[in-house]
mmCIF file of C-alpha atoms in Angstrom:
data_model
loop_
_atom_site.group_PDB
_atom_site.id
_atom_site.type_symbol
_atom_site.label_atom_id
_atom_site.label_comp_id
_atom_site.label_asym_id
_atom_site.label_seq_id
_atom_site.Cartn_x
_atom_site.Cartn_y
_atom_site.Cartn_z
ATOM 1 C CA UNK A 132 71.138 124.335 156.198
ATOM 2 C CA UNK A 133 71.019 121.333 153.959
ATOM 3 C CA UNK A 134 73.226 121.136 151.007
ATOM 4 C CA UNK A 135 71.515 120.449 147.885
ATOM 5 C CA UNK A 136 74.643 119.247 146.001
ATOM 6 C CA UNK A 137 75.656 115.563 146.077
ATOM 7 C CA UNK A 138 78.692 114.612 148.172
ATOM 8 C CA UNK A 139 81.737 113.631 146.250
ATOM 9 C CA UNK A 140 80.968 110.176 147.091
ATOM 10 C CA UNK A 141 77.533 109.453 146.291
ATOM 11 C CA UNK A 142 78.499 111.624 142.693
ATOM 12 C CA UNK A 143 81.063 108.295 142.500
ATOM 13 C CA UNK A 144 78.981 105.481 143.416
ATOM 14 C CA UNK A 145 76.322 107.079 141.470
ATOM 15 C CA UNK A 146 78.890 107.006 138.176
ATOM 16 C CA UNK A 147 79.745 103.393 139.004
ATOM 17 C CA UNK A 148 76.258 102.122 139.379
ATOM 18 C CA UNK A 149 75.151 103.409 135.780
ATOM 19 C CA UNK A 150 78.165 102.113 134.565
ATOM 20 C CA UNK A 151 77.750 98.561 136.108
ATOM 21 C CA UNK A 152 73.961 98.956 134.913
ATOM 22 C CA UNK A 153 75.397 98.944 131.306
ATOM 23 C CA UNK A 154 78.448 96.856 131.365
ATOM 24 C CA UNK A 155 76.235 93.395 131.234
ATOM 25 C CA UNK A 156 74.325 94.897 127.911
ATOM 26 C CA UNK A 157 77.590 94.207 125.979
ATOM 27 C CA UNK A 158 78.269 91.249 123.737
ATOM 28 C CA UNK A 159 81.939 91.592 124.599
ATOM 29 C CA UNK A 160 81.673 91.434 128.414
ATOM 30 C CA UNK A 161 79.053 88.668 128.588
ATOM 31 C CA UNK A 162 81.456 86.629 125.887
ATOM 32 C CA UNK A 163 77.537 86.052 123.680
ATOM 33 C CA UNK A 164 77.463 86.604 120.238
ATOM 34 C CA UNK A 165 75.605 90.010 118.773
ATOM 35 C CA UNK A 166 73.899 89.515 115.093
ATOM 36 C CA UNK A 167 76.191 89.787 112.767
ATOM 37 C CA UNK A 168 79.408 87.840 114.560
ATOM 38 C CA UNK A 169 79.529 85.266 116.694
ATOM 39 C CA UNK A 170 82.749 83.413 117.819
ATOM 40 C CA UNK A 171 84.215 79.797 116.861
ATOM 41 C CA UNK A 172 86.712 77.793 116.994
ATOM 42 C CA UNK A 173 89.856 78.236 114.942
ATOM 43 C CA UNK A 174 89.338 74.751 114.027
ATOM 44 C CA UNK A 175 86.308 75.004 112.130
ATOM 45 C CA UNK A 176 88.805 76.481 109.856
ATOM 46 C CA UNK A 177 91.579 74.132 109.981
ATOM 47 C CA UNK A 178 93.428 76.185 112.301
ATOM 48 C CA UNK A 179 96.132 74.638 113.574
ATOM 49 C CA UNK A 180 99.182 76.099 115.073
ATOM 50 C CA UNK A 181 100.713 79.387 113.736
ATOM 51 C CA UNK A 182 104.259 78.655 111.236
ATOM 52 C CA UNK A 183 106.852 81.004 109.948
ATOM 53 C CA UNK A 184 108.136 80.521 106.513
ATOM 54 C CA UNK A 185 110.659 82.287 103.938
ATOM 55 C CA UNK A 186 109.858 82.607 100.651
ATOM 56 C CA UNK A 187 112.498 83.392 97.911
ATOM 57 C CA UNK A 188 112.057 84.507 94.319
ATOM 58 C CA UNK A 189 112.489 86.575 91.449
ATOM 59 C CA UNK A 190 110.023 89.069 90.330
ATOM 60 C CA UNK A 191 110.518 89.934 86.636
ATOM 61 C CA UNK A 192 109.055 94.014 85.300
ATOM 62 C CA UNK A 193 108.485 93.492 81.878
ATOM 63 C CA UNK A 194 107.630 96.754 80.280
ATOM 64 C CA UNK A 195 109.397 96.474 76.935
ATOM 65 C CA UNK A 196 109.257 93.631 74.577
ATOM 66 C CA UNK A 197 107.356 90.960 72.765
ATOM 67 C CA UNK A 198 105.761 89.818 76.687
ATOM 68 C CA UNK A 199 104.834 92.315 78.171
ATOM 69 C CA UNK A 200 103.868 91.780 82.119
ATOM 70 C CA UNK A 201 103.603 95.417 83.131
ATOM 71 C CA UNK A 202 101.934 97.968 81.217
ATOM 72 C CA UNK A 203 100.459 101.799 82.168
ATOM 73 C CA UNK A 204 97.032 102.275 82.643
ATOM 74 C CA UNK A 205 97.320 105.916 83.959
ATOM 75 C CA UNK A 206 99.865 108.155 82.409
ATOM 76 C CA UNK A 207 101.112 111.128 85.143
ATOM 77 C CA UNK A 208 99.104 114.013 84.304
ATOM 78 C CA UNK A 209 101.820 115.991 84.344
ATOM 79 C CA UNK A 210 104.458 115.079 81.784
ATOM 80 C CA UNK A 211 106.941 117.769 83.785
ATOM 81 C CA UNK A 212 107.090 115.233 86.957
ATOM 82 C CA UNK A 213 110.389 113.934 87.338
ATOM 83 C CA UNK A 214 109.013 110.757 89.424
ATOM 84 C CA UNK A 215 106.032 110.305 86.667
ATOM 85 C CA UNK A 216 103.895 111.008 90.088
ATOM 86 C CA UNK A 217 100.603 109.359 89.235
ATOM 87 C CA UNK A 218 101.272 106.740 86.963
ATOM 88 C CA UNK A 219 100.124 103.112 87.321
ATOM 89 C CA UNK A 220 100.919 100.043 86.041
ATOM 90 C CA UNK A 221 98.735 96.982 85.958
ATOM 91 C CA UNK A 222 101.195 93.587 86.491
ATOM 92 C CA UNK A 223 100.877 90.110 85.666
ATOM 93 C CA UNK A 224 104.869 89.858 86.258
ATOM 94 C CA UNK A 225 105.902 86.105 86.396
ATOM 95 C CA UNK A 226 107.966 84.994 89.641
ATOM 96 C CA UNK A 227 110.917 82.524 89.343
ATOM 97 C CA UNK A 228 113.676 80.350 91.665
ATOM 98 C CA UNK A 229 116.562 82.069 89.405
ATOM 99 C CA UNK A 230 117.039 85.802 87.937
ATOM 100 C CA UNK A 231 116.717 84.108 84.533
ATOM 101 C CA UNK A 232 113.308 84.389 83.296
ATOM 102 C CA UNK A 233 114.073 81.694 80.312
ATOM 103 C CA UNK A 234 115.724 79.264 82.338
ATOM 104 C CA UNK A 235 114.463 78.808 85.938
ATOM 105 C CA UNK A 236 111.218 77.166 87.034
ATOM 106 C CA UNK A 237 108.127 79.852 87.279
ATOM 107 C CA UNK A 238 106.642 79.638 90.535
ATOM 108 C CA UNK A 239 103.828 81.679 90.772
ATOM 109 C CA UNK A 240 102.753 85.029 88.886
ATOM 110 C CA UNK A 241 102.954 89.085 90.810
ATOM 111 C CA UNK A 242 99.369 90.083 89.779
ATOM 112 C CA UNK A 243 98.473 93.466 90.776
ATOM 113 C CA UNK A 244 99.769 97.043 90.453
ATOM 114 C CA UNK A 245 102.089 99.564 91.156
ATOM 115 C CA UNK A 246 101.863 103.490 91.468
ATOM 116 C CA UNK A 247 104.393 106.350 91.396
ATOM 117 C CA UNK A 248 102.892 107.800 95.043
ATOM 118 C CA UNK A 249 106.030 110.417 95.541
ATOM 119 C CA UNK A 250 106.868 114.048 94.216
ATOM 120 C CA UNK A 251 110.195 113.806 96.123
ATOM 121 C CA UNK A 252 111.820 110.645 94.374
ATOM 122 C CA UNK A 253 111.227 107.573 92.921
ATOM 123 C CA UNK A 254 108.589 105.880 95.579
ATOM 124 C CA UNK A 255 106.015 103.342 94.560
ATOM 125 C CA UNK A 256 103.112 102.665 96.019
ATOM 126 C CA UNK A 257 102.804 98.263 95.176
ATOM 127 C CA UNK A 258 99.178 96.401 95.547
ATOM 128 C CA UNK A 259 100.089 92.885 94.726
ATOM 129 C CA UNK A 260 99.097 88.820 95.296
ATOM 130 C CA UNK A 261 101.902 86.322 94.716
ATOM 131 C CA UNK A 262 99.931 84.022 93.363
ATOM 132 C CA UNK A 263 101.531 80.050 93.595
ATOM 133 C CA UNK A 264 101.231 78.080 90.894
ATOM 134 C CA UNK A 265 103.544 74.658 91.965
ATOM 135 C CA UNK A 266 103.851 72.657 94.692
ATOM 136 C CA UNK A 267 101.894 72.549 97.781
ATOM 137 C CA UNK A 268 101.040 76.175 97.546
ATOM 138 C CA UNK A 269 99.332 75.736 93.777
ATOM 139 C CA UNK A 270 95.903 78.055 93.958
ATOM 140 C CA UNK A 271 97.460 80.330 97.447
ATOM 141 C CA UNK A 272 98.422 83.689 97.498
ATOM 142 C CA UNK A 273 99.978 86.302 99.620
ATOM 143 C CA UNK A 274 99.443 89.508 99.615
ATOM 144 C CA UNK A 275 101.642 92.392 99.823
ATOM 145 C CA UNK A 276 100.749 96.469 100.023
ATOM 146 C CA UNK A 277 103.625 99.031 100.832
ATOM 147 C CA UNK A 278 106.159 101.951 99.650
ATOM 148 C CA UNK A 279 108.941 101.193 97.649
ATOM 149 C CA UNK A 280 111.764 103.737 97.411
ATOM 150 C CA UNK A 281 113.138 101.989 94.191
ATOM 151 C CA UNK A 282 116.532 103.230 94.981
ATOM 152 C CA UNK A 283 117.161 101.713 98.196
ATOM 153 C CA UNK A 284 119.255 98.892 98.535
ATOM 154 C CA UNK A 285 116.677 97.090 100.559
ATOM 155 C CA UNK A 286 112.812 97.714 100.675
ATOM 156 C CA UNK A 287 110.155 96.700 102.852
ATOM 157 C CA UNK A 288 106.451 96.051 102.841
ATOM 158 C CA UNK A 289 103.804 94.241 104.204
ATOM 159 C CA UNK A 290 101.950 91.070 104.030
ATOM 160 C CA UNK A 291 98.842 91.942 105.227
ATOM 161 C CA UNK A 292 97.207 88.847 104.029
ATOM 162 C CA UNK A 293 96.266 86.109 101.892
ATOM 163 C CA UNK A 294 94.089 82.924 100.508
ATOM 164 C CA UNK A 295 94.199 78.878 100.879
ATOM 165 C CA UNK A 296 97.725 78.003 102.761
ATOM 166 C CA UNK A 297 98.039 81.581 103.701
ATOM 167 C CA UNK A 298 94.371 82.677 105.566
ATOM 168 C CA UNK A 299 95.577 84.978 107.877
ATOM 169 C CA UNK A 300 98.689 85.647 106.907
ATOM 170 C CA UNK A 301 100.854 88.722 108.317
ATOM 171 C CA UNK A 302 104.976 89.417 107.814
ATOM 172 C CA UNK A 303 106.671 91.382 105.244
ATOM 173 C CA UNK A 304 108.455 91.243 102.311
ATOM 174 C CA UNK A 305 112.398 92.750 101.613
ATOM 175 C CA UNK A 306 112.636 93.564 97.995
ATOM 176 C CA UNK A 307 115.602 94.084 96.057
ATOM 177 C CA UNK A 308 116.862 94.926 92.861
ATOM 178 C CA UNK A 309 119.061 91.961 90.901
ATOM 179 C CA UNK A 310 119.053 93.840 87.021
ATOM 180 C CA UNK A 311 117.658 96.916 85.584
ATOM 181 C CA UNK A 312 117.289 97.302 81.660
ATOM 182 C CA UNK A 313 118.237 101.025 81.180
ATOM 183 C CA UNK A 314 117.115 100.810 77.879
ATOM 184 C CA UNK A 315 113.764 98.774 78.252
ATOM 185 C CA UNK A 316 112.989 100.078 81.614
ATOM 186 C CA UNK A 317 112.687 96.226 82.525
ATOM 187 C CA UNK A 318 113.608 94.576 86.252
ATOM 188 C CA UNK A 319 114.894 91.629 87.930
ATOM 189 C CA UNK A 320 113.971 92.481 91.753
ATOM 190 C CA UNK A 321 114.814 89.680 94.408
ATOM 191 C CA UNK A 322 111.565 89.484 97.012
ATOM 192 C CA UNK A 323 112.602 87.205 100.319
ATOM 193 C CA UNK A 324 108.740 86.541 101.624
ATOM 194 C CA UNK A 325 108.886 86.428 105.778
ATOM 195 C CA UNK A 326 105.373 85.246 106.556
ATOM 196 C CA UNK A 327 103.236 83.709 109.534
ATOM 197 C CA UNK A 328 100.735 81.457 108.743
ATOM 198 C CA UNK A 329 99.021 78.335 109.919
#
């Protein structure tokens, strides 16, 4: 009696046919370019090779004062919230060589904001470009997006990108805290800048 079921084998070499049927149908396999992307040359884009550099600066919270950089544009909704857990801050904070705001050169500006994401403790949520304003870097940014636990010694985030000197830039940033203004709530907060670009 004849079996009507197919032997393991064929079963396999059937799989692997279909398979091979499809695999030239794909823009990735054949290395052509589908509608909306194509591939080119890192060049085109002045490209060149891949460089690691270290920023250093001062980032200065001004949320009390005659200048104001920082200021709330969500109040917690819950005034009973230890961490003020939903609160944001728009920033425009200025970045400088030095911790002194009047007397060292301004490099570049923090634009952005920052969020009280925790119900545990003090942990921000920051969205921010450093944007240059001197030098060779005049008109490119970096951009940064992480958690800050404001009461660690050291904090981390990411770059996960940026414009003009810094297209395609990736590293992180170490963040930490120089002077705090118990009255005034303002900050001096060292940032050391690790990032890869070309």
């Amino acid at each position: 009696m004849a079996t009507l079921l197919p032997t393991r084998l064929s079963l396999s070499t059937a799989i692997i046919s279909i398979v091979l049927l499809f695999l030239p149908l794909s823009p990735a396999t054949t290395g052509e370019d589908s509608g909306f992307v194509k591939r080119i040359d890192r060049r085109l884009l002045g490209l060149k090779k891949e460089k690691l550099s270290h920023f250093r600066f001062y980032w200065h919270d001004i949320v009390a004062g005659s200048n104001v950089t920082s200021v709330t544009v969500v109040q917690p909704p819950s005034n009973t919230s230890a961490t003020a857990f939903g609160l944001i801050n728009m920033i425009d904070n200025p970045l400088t060589l030095g911790p002194e705001l009047g007397t060292s050169d301004l490099v570049g500006r923090a634009q952005g904001l920052y969020g009280s994401a925790s119900q545990q403790d003090l942990g921000l949520l920051m969205v921010m470009n450093f944007a240059f304003m001197v030098g060779k870097y005049n008109g490119s940014s970096i951009t940064v997006l992480g958690r800050n636990a404001v009461f660690s010694k050291v904090r981390e985030m990411a770059v996960i990108g940026g414009s003009g000197l810094f297209r395609f830039a990736r590293g992180f940033v170490q963040a930490r805290t120089h002077k705090v203004d118990l009255s005034t709530g303002n900050a001096v907060v060292e940032y050391n800048v690790y990032v890869l670009h070309y």
